[in-house]
PDB file of C-alpha atoms in Angstrom:
ATOM      1  CA  UNK A 258     108.196 -73.747 -28.600  1.00  0.00           C
ATOM      2  CA  UNK A 259     109.489 -74.209 -25.050  1.00  0.00           C
ATOM      3  CA  UNK A 260     107.753 -76.081 -22.281  1.00  0.00           C
ATOM      4  CA  UNK A 261     105.062 -74.186 -20.408  1.00  0.00           C
ATOM      5  CA  UNK A 262     105.544 -73.177 -16.785  1.00  0.00           C
ATOM      6  CA  UNK A 263     104.293 -75.713 -14.242  1.00  0.00           C
ATOM      7  CA  UNK A 264     103.170 -75.408 -10.638  1.00  0.00           C
ATOM      8  CA  UNK A 265     106.499 -76.908  -9.622  1.00  0.00           C
ATOM      9  CA  UNK A 266     109.834 -77.116 -11.416  1.00  0.00           C
ATOM     10  CA  UNK A 267     110.537 -80.558 -12.917  1.00  0.00           C
ATOM     11  CA  UNK A 268     114.220 -81.427 -13.143  1.00  0.00           C
ATOM     12  CA  UNK A 269     116.305 -84.353 -14.317  1.00  0.00           C
ATOM     13  CA  UNK A 270     119.947 -85.363 -13.964  1.00  0.00           C
ATOM     14  CA  UNK A 271     121.263 -85.485 -17.525  1.00  0.00           C
ATOM     15  CA  UNK A 272     124.467 -85.652 -19.557  1.00  0.00           C
ATOM     16  CA  UNK A 273     125.365 -88.937 -17.898  1.00  0.00           C
ATOM     17  CA  UNK A 274     125.341 -91.038 -21.069  1.00  0.00           C
ATOM     18  CA  UNK A 275     121.674 -92.006 -20.943  1.00  0.00           C
ATOM     19  CA  UNK A 276     119.875 -92.580 -24.267  1.00  0.00           C
ATOM     20  CA  UNK A 277     116.757 -90.609 -23.304  1.00  0.00           C
ATOM     21  CA  UNK A 278     118.234 -87.150 -22.670  1.00  0.00           C
ATOM     22  CA  UNK A 279     116.896 -85.506 -25.818  1.00  0.00           C
ATOM     23  CA  UNK A 280     113.347 -86.695 -25.188  1.00  0.00           C
ATOM     24  CA  UNK A 281     113.531 -85.796 -21.497  1.00  0.00           C
ATOM     25  CA  UNK A 282     114.569 -82.257 -22.371  1.00  0.00           C
ATOM     26  CA  UNK A 283     111.210 -81.762 -24.100  1.00  0.00           C
ATOM     27  CA  UNK A 284     109.443 -82.534 -20.808  1.00  0.00           C
ATOM     28  CA  UNK A 285     111.492 -81.097 -17.924  1.00  0.00           C
ATOM     29  CA  UNK A 286     111.976 -77.454 -16.972  1.00  0.00           C
ATOM     30  CA  UNK A 287     115.463 -77.775 -15.424  1.00  0.00           C
ATOM     31  CA  UNK A 288     118.451 -79.967 -16.257  1.00  0.00           C
ATOM     32  CA  UNK A 289     121.292 -80.879 -13.914  1.00  0.00           C
ATOM     33  CA  UNK A 290     124.230 -81.542 -16.235  1.00  0.00           C
ATOM     34  CA  UNK A 291     127.040 -83.912 -15.272  1.00  0.00           C
ATOM     35  CA  UNK A 292     130.314 -82.025 -15.468  1.00  0.00           C
ATOM     36  CA  UNK A 293     133.072 -84.587 -15.111  1.00  0.00           C
ATOM     37  CA  UNK A 294     133.148 -85.771 -11.500  1.00  0.00           C
ATOM     38  CA  UNK A 295     131.011 -88.879 -11.898  1.00  0.00           C
ATOM     39  CA  UNK A 296     130.198 -88.686 -15.611  1.00  0.00           C
ATOM     40  CA  UNK A 297     130.316 -86.290 -18.527  1.00  0.00           C
ATOM     41  CA  UNK A 298     132.936 -84.479 -20.587  1.00  0.00           C
ATOM     42  CA  UNK A 299     133.091 -81.410 -22.802  1.00  0.00           C
ATOM     43  CA  UNK A 300     131.340 -83.192 -25.679  1.00  0.00           C
ATOM     44  CA  UNK A 301     128.419 -84.395 -23.521  1.00  0.00           C
ATOM     45  CA  UNK A 302     128.114 -81.000 -21.844  1.00  0.00           C
ATOM     46  CA  UNK A 303     127.977 -79.230 -25.208  1.00  0.00           C
ATOM     47  CA  UNK A 304     125.324 -81.616 -26.519  1.00  0.00           C
ATOM     48  CA  UNK A 305     123.165 -81.369 -23.400  1.00  0.00           C
ATOM     49  CA  UNK A 306     123.359 -77.603 -23.048  1.00  0.00           C
ATOM     50  CA  UNK A 307     122.553 -77.120 -26.754  1.00  0.00           C
ATOM     51  CA  UNK A 308     119.414 -79.216 -26.338  1.00  0.00           C
ATOM     52  CA  UNK A 309     118.482 -77.449 -23.106  1.00  0.00           C
ATOM     53  CA  UNK A 310     118.826 -74.090 -24.840  1.00  0.00           C
ATOM     54  CA  UNK A 311     116.652 -75.248 -27.738  1.00  0.00           C
ATOM     55  CA  UNK A 312     113.879 -76.292 -25.350  1.00  0.00           C
ATOM     56  CA  UNK A 313     114.213 -73.304 -22.971  1.00  0.00           C
ATOM     57  CA  UNK A 314     115.258 -75.555 -20.090  1.00  0.00           C
ATOM     58  CA  UNK A 315     117.232 -74.033 -17.194  1.00  0.00           C
ATOM     59  CA  UNK A 316     120.760 -75.436 -16.891  1.00  0.00           C
ATOM     60  CA  UNK A 317     122.403 -76.401 -13.623  1.00  0.00           C
ATOM     61  CA  UNK A 318     125.772 -77.938 -12.797  1.00  0.00           C
ATOM     62  CA  UNK A 319     125.733 -81.459 -11.343  1.00  0.00           C
ATOM     63  CA  UNK A 320     129.151 -81.894  -9.691  1.00  0.00           C
ATOM     64  CA  UNK A 321     130.175 -84.932  -7.697  1.00  0.00           C
ATOM     65  CA  UNK A 322     132.887 -86.436  -5.614  1.00  0.00           C
ATOM     66  CA  UNK A 323     135.666 -87.077  -8.179  1.00  0.00           C
ATOM     67  CA  UNK A 324     134.850 -90.783  -8.495  1.00  0.00           C
ATOM     68  CA  UNK A 325     133.860 -91.941 -11.964  1.00  0.00           C
ATOM     69  CA  UNK A 326     134.535 -95.569 -11.018  1.00  0.00           C
ATOM     70  CA  UNK A 327     131.575 -95.641  -8.640  1.00  0.00           C
ATOM     71  CA  UNK A 328     129.467 -93.046 -10.521  1.00  0.00           C
ATOM     72  CA  UNK A 329     129.790 -90.746  -7.520  1.00  0.00           C
ATOM     73  CA  UNK A 330     127.442 -92.886  -5.456  1.00  0.00           C
ATOM     74  CA  UNK A 331     129.881 -93.812  -2.696  1.00  0.00           C
ATOM     75  CA  UNK A 332     131.105 -91.463   0.026  1.00  0.00           C
ATOM     76  CA  UNK A 333     134.863 -91.077  -0.286  1.00  0.00           C
ATOM     77  CA  UNK A 334     137.566 -89.744   2.014  1.00  0.00           C
ATOM     78  CA  UNK A 335     138.888 -86.527   0.501  1.00  0.00           C
ATOM     79  CA  UNK A 336     140.391 -83.446   2.118  1.00  0.00           C
ATOM     80  CA  UNK A 337     138.505 -80.168   1.990  1.00  0.00           C
ATOM     81  CA  UNK A 338     140.773 -78.270  -0.390  1.00  0.00           C
ATOM     82  CA  UNK A 339     141.134 -81.026  -3.019  1.00  0.00           C
ATOM     83  CA  UNK A 340     137.346 -81.406  -2.965  1.00  0.00           C
ATOM     84  CA  UNK A 341     136.898 -77.632  -3.282  1.00  0.00           C
ATOM     85  CA  UNK A 342     139.314 -77.581  -6.235  1.00  0.00           C
ATOM     86  CA  UNK A 343     137.562 -80.489  -7.944  1.00  0.00           C
ATOM     87  CA  UNK A 344     134.083 -78.965  -7.558  1.00  0.00           C
ATOM     88  CA  UNK A 345     135.367 -75.593  -8.746  1.00  0.00           C
ATOM     89  CA  UNK A 346     136.868 -77.213 -11.837  1.00  0.00           C
ATOM     90  CA  UNK A 347     133.728 -79.237 -12.574  1.00  0.00           C
ATOM     91  CA  UNK A 348     131.312 -76.323 -12.312  1.00  0.00           C
ATOM     92  CA  UNK A 349     133.620 -73.976 -14.233  1.00  0.00           C
ATOM     93  CA  UNK A 350     133.892 -76.548 -17.027  1.00  0.00           C
ATOM     94  CA  UNK A 351     130.119 -76.445 -17.478  1.00  0.00           C
ATOM     95  CA  UNK A 352     130.025 -72.675 -17.056  1.00  0.00           C
ATOM     96  CA  UNK A 353     132.553 -72.318 -19.884  1.00  0.00           C
ATOM     97  CA  UNK A 354     130.271 -74.359 -22.134  1.00  0.00           C
ATOM     98  CA  UNK A 355     127.254 -72.283 -21.088  1.00  0.00           C
ATOM     99  CA  UNK A 356     129.158 -69.060 -21.765  1.00  0.00           C
ATOM    100  CA  UNK A 357     130.188 -70.349 -25.183  1.00  0.00           C
ATOM    101  CA  UNK A 358     126.579 -71.155 -26.076  1.00  0.00           C
ATOM    102  CA  UNK A 359     125.059 -68.014 -24.575  1.00  0.00           C
ATOM    103  CA  UNK A 360     123.223 -69.848 -21.794  1.00  0.00           C
ATOM    104  CA  UNK A 361     122.992 -68.680 -18.185  1.00  0.00           C
ATOM    105  CA  UNK A 362     124.153 -71.194 -15.605  1.00  0.00           C
ATOM    106  CA  UNK A 363     121.184 -71.223 -13.245  1.00  0.00           C
ATOM    107  CA  UNK A 364     122.010 -73.484 -10.298  1.00  0.00           C
ATOM    108  CA  UNK A 365     124.272 -76.082  -8.735  1.00  0.00           C
ATOM    109  CA  UNK A 366     122.984 -79.462  -7.592  1.00  0.00           C
ATOM    110  CA  UNK A 367     125.517 -81.889  -6.102  1.00  0.00           C
ATOM    111  CA  UNK A 368     125.258 -85.490  -7.255  1.00  0.00           C
ATOM    112  CA  UNK A 369     124.901 -88.818  -5.515  1.00  0.00           C
ATOM    113  CA  UNK A 370     126.807 -89.385  -2.285  1.00  0.00           C
ATOM    114  CA  UNK A 371     127.979 -85.767  -2.197  1.00  0.00           C
ATOM    115  CA  UNK A 372     124.343 -84.606  -2.371  1.00  0.00           C
ATOM    116  CA  UNK A 373     123.326 -86.790   0.562  1.00  0.00           C
ATOM    117  CA  UNK A 374     126.467 -86.092   2.617  1.00  0.00           C
ATOM    118  CA  UNK A 375     126.463 -82.316   2.131  1.00  0.00           C
ATOM    119  CA  UNK A 376     122.761 -82.077   2.970  1.00  0.00           C
ATOM    120  CA  UNK A 377     123.603 -83.218   6.518  1.00  0.00           C
ATOM    121  CA  UNK A 378     127.288 -82.333   7.064  1.00  0.00           C
ATOM    122  CA  UNK A 379     127.996 -78.616   7.710  1.00  0.00           C
ATOM    123  CA  UNK A 380     131.661 -78.959   6.707  1.00  0.00           C
ATOM    124  CA  UNK A 381     130.748 -80.313   3.286  1.00  0.00           C
ATOM    125  CA  UNK A 382     127.953 -77.776   3.023  1.00  0.00           C
ATOM    126  CA  UNK A 383     130.453 -75.001   3.616  1.00  0.00           C
ATOM    127  CA  UNK A 384     132.675 -76.309   0.806  1.00  0.00           C
ATOM    128  CA  UNK A 385     129.740 -76.183  -1.608  1.00  0.00           C
ATOM    129  CA  UNK A 386     128.834 -72.682  -0.447  1.00  0.00           C
ATOM    130  CA  UNK A 387     132.450 -71.516  -0.867  1.00  0.00           C
ATOM    131  CA  UNK A 388     132.580 -72.917  -4.398  1.00  0.00           C
ATOM    132  CA  UNK A 389     129.379 -71.134  -5.401  1.00  0.00           C
ATOM    133  CA  UNK A 390     130.597 -67.903  -3.823  1.00  0.00           C
ATOM    134  CA  UNK A 391     133.859 -68.195  -5.778  1.00  0.00           C
ATOM    135  CA  UNK A 392     132.097 -68.723  -9.124  1.00  0.00           C
ATOM    136  CA  UNK A 393     128.961 -66.581  -8.796  1.00  0.00           C
ATOM    137  CA  UNK A 394     127.074 -65.959  -5.530  1.00  0.00           C
ATOM    138  CA  UNK A 395     123.885 -65.539  -7.575  1.00  0.00           C
ATOM    139  CA  UNK A 396     123.936 -69.226  -8.539  1.00  0.00           C
ATOM    140  CA  UNK A 397     121.156 -71.073  -6.757  1.00  0.00           C
ATOM    141  CA  UNK A 398     121.859 -74.216  -4.723  1.00  0.00           C
ATOM    142  CA  UNK A 399     119.500 -77.149  -5.313  1.00  0.00           C
ATOM    143  CA  UNK A 400     119.456 -79.489  -2.318  1.00  0.00           C
ATOM    144  CA  UNK A 401     117.216 -81.876  -0.382  1.00  0.00           C
ATOM    145  CA  UNK A 402     114.109 -80.113   0.912  1.00  0.00           C
ATOM    146  CA  UNK A 403     114.128 -79.578   4.664  1.00  0.00           C
ATOM    147  CA  UNK A 404     117.758 -80.643   5.119  1.00  0.00           C
ATOM    148  CA  UNK A 405     120.192 -78.741   7.363  1.00  0.00           C
ATOM    149  CA  UNK A 406     122.037 -77.401   4.306  1.00  0.00           C
ATOM    150  CA  UNK A 407     118.929 -75.422   3.310  1.00  0.00           C
ATOM    151  CA  UNK A 408     119.250 -73.278   6.438  1.00  0.00           C
ATOM    152  CA  UNK A 409     123.054 -73.145   6.244  1.00  0.00           C
ATOM    153  CA  UNK A 410     123.049 -71.935   2.643  1.00  0.00           C
ATOM    154  CA  UNK A 411     120.371 -69.328   3.246  1.00  0.00           C
ATOM    155  CA  UNK A 412     122.280 -67.978   6.218  1.00  0.00           C
ATOM    156  CA  UNK A 413     125.266 -67.603   3.895  1.00  0.00           C
ATOM    157  CA  UNK A 414     123.132 -65.533   1.538  1.00  0.00           C
ATOM    158  CA  UNK A 415     122.503 -68.096  -1.197  1.00  0.00           C
ATOM    159  CA  UNK A 416     119.163 -68.660  -2.876  1.00  0.00           C
ATOM    160  CA  UNK A 417     118.070 -72.257  -2.324  1.00  0.00           C
ATOM    161  CA  UNK A 418     115.906 -74.542  -4.451  1.00  0.00           C
ATOM    162  CA  UNK A 419     114.391 -77.164  -2.146  1.00  0.00           C
ATOM    163  CA  UNK A 420     114.132 -80.435  -4.021  1.00  0.00           C
ATOM    164  CA  UNK A 421     111.973 -83.526  -3.638  1.00  0.00           C
ATOM    165  CA  UNK A 422     112.198 -86.809  -5.531  1.00  0.00           C
ATOM    166  CA  UNK A 423     109.504 -88.401  -7.625  1.00  0.00           C
ATOM    167  CA  UNK A 424     111.279 -91.751  -7.921  1.00  0.00           C
ATOM    168  CA  UNK A 425     113.040 -92.227  -4.587  1.00  0.00           C
ATOM    169  CA  UNK A 426     111.883 -93.484  -1.192  1.00  0.00           C
ATOM    170  CA  UNK A 427     112.379 -91.491   2.001  1.00  0.00           C
ATOM    171  CA  UNK A 428     113.353 -92.297   5.567  1.00  0.00           C
ATOM    172  CA  UNK A 429     111.276 -91.066   8.498  1.00  0.00           C
ATOM    173  CA  UNK A 430     113.801 -88.267   9.188  1.00  0.00           C
ATOM    174  CA  UNK A 431     113.413 -86.820   5.680  1.00  0.00           C
ATOM    175  CA  UNK A 432     116.612 -88.236   4.230  1.00  0.00           C
ATOM    176  CA  UNK A 433     116.563 -90.353   1.081  1.00  0.00           C
ATOM    177  CA  UNK A 434     116.497 -94.087   1.736  1.00  0.00           C
ATOM    178  CA  UNK A 435     119.831 -95.715   0.788  1.00  0.00           C
ATOM    179  CA  UNK A 436     119.648 -97.393  -2.605  1.00  0.00           C
ATOM    180  CA  UNK A 437     120.392-100.738  -0.961  1.00  0.00           C
ATOM    181  CA  UNK A 438     117.198-100.541   1.112  1.00  0.00           C
ATOM    182  CA  UNK A 439     113.881-102.007  -0.104  1.00  0.00           C
ATOM    183  CA  UNK A 440     111.616 -99.232  -1.346  1.00  0.00           C
ATOM    184  CA  UNK A 441     114.496 -96.818  -2.045  1.00  0.00           C
ATOM    185  CA  UNK A 442     113.821 -96.871  -5.787  1.00  0.00           C
ATOM    186  CA  UNK A 443     110.249 -96.338  -6.960  1.00  0.00           C
ATOM    187  CA  UNK A 444     109.850 -98.271 -10.193  1.00  0.00           C
ATOM    188  CA  UNK A 445     106.076 -98.173 -10.709  1.00  0.00           C
ATOM    189  CA  UNK A 446     104.518 -95.240 -12.562  1.00  0.00           C
ATOM    190  CA  UNK A 447     101.368 -95.233 -10.426  1.00  0.00           C
ATOM    191  CA  UNK A 448     103.447 -95.022  -7.241  1.00  0.00           C
ATOM    192  CA  UNK A 449     105.572 -92.238  -8.727  1.00  0.00           C
ATOM    193  CA  UNK A 450     102.434 -90.241  -9.510  1.00  0.00           C
ATOM    194  CA  UNK A 451     101.092 -90.856  -6.002  1.00  0.00           C
ATOM    195  CA  UNK A 452     104.309 -89.459  -4.531  1.00  0.00           C
ATOM    196  CA  UNK A 453     104.264 -86.462  -6.893  1.00  0.00           C
ATOM    197  CA  UNK A 454     100.673 -85.688  -5.940  1.00  0.00           C
ATOM    198  CA  UNK A 455     101.490 -85.954  -2.240  1.00  0.00           C
ATOM    199  CA  UNK A 456     104.452 -83.580  -2.616  1.00  0.00           C
ATOM    200  CA  UNK A 457     102.644 -81.014  -4.752  1.00  0.00           C
ATOM    201  CA  UNK A 458      99.219 -81.100  -3.104  1.00  0.00           C
ATOM    202  CA  UNK A 459     100.000 -81.950   0.521  1.00  0.00           C
ATOM    203  CA  UNK A 460     103.706 -81.023   0.949  1.00  0.00           C
ATOM    204  CA  UNK A 461     104.527 -84.420   2.395  1.00  0.00           C
ATOM    205  CA  UNK A 462     105.797 -87.893   1.497  1.00  0.00           C
ATOM    206  CA  UNK A 463     105.245 -91.280   3.073  1.00  0.00           C
ATOM    207  CA  UNK A 464     108.465 -92.859   4.339  1.00  0.00           C
ATOM    208  CA  UNK A 465     109.390 -96.436   3.450  1.00  0.00           C
ATOM    209  CA  UNK A 466     108.489 -97.304   7.050  1.00  0.00           C
ATOM    210  CA  UNK A 467     105.060 -95.666   6.797  1.00  0.00           C
ATOM    211  CA  UNK A 468     105.545 -92.343   8.582  1.00  0.00           C
ATOM    212  CA  UNK A 469     104.286 -89.084   7.062  1.00  0.00           C
ATOM    213  CA  UNK A 470     107.208 -86.717   6.412  1.00  0.00           C
ATOM    214  CA  UNK A 471     106.920 -82.987   5.700  1.00  0.00           C
ATOM    215  CA  UNK A 472     108.338 -82.111   2.267  1.00  0.00           C
ATOM    216  CA  UNK A 473     107.953 -78.511   1.123  1.00  0.00           C
ATOM    217  CA  UNK A 474     109.718 -78.476  -2.215  1.00  0.00           C
ATOM    218  CA  UNK A 475     109.904 -76.112  -5.160  1.00  0.00           C
ATOM    219  CA  UNK A 476     111.457 -78.617  -7.587  1.00  0.00           C
ATOM    220  CA  UNK A 477     110.806 -82.278  -8.377  1.00  0.00           C
ATOM    221  CA  UNK A 478     113.581 -84.587  -9.564  1.00  0.00           C
ATOM    222  CA  UNK A 479     113.448 -87.726 -11.631  1.00  0.00           C
ATOM    223  CA  UNK A 480     116.622 -89.619 -12.482  1.00  0.00           C
ATOM    224  CA  UNK A 481     117.481 -89.564 -16.171  1.00  0.00           C
ATOM    225  CA  UNK A 482     119.552 -92.751 -15.992  1.00  0.00           C
ATOM    226  CA  UNK A 483     116.699 -95.065 -14.954  1.00  0.00           C
ATOM    227  CA  UNK A 484     115.038 -97.301 -17.585  1.00  0.00           C
ATOM    228  CA  UNK A 485     111.600 -95.829 -16.790  1.00  0.00           C
ATOM    229  CA  UNK A 486     112.752 -92.195 -16.849  1.00  0.00           C
ATOM    230  CA  UNK A 487     110.945 -91.209 -20.040  1.00  0.00           C
ATOM    231  CA  UNK A 488     107.750 -93.007 -19.023  1.00  0.00           C
ATOM    232  CA  UNK A 489     107.867 -91.297 -15.631  1.00  0.00           C
ATOM    233  CA  UNK A 490     108.571 -87.889 -17.151  1.00  0.00           C
ATOM    234  CA  UNK A 491     105.648 -88.105 -19.560  1.00  0.00           C
ATOM    235  CA  UNK A 492     103.289 -89.213 -16.801  1.00  0.00           C
ATOM    236  CA  UNK A 493     104.489 -86.546 -14.335  1.00  0.00           C
ATOM    237  CA  UNK A 494     104.302 -83.835 -16.972  1.00  0.00           C
ATOM    238  CA  UNK A 495     100.756 -84.822 -17.892  1.00  0.00           C
ATOM    239  CA  UNK A 496      99.761 -84.940 -14.224  1.00  0.00           C
ATOM    240  CA  UNK A 497     101.222 -81.502 -13.481  1.00  0.00           C
ATOM    241  CA  UNK A 498      99.600 -79.954 -16.539  1.00  0.00           C
ATOM    242  CA  UNK A 499      96.256 -81.476 -15.541  1.00  0.00           C
ATOM    243  CA  UNK A 500      96.593 -79.797 -12.136  1.00  0.00           C
ATOM    244  CA  UNK A 501      97.089 -76.341 -13.697  1.00  0.00           C
TER     245      UNK A 501
END
């Protein structure tokens, strides 16, 4: 039996070598699958997509700057066309696996530094849009709720999934707090549930500096590579089901 629909989509970044992927795929409704840029290979993609299919979880591509050394978490200097080619290759690699297993590729969510950079930089946003247009314009783009790329992608005709984070702190301008900043990573289950409730019930988050920030999201992310990921997922799932 697949997971029941929730008030808000619950997604996780998976296929990155974490030991909890199989358990997480019984709790989430969408999976963002690493496809070679920062982590992942054909074997990990096959394993993750098979599990997602078994649990009726939507599959998205999770491409990155081509930088496995730094797990895609550092901004790198790369020209537009080499980046376009890399993202095209990454997403097509996952699409080939999905096609082989009879699974629809549902969305694209950039990873790490590329996610944060493209959310604010129109040039990078345009590269992502071009890649999606080249592969399948019906693919949805999952990106930071309220960011400039939301408007840019919609103007280009893409369907956008606005995403908020259960386990990350925010800045007052709506961007994610850098991981080096205190409060950037939420490591307490009670605080995670408080943030989830604020996003779902009030469409806002509280920044690490105390300001209230609007956050109108249709999907919630938790990071599958954190030690508390499974604990968080179980608690969030229970909380969302209780709200039904």
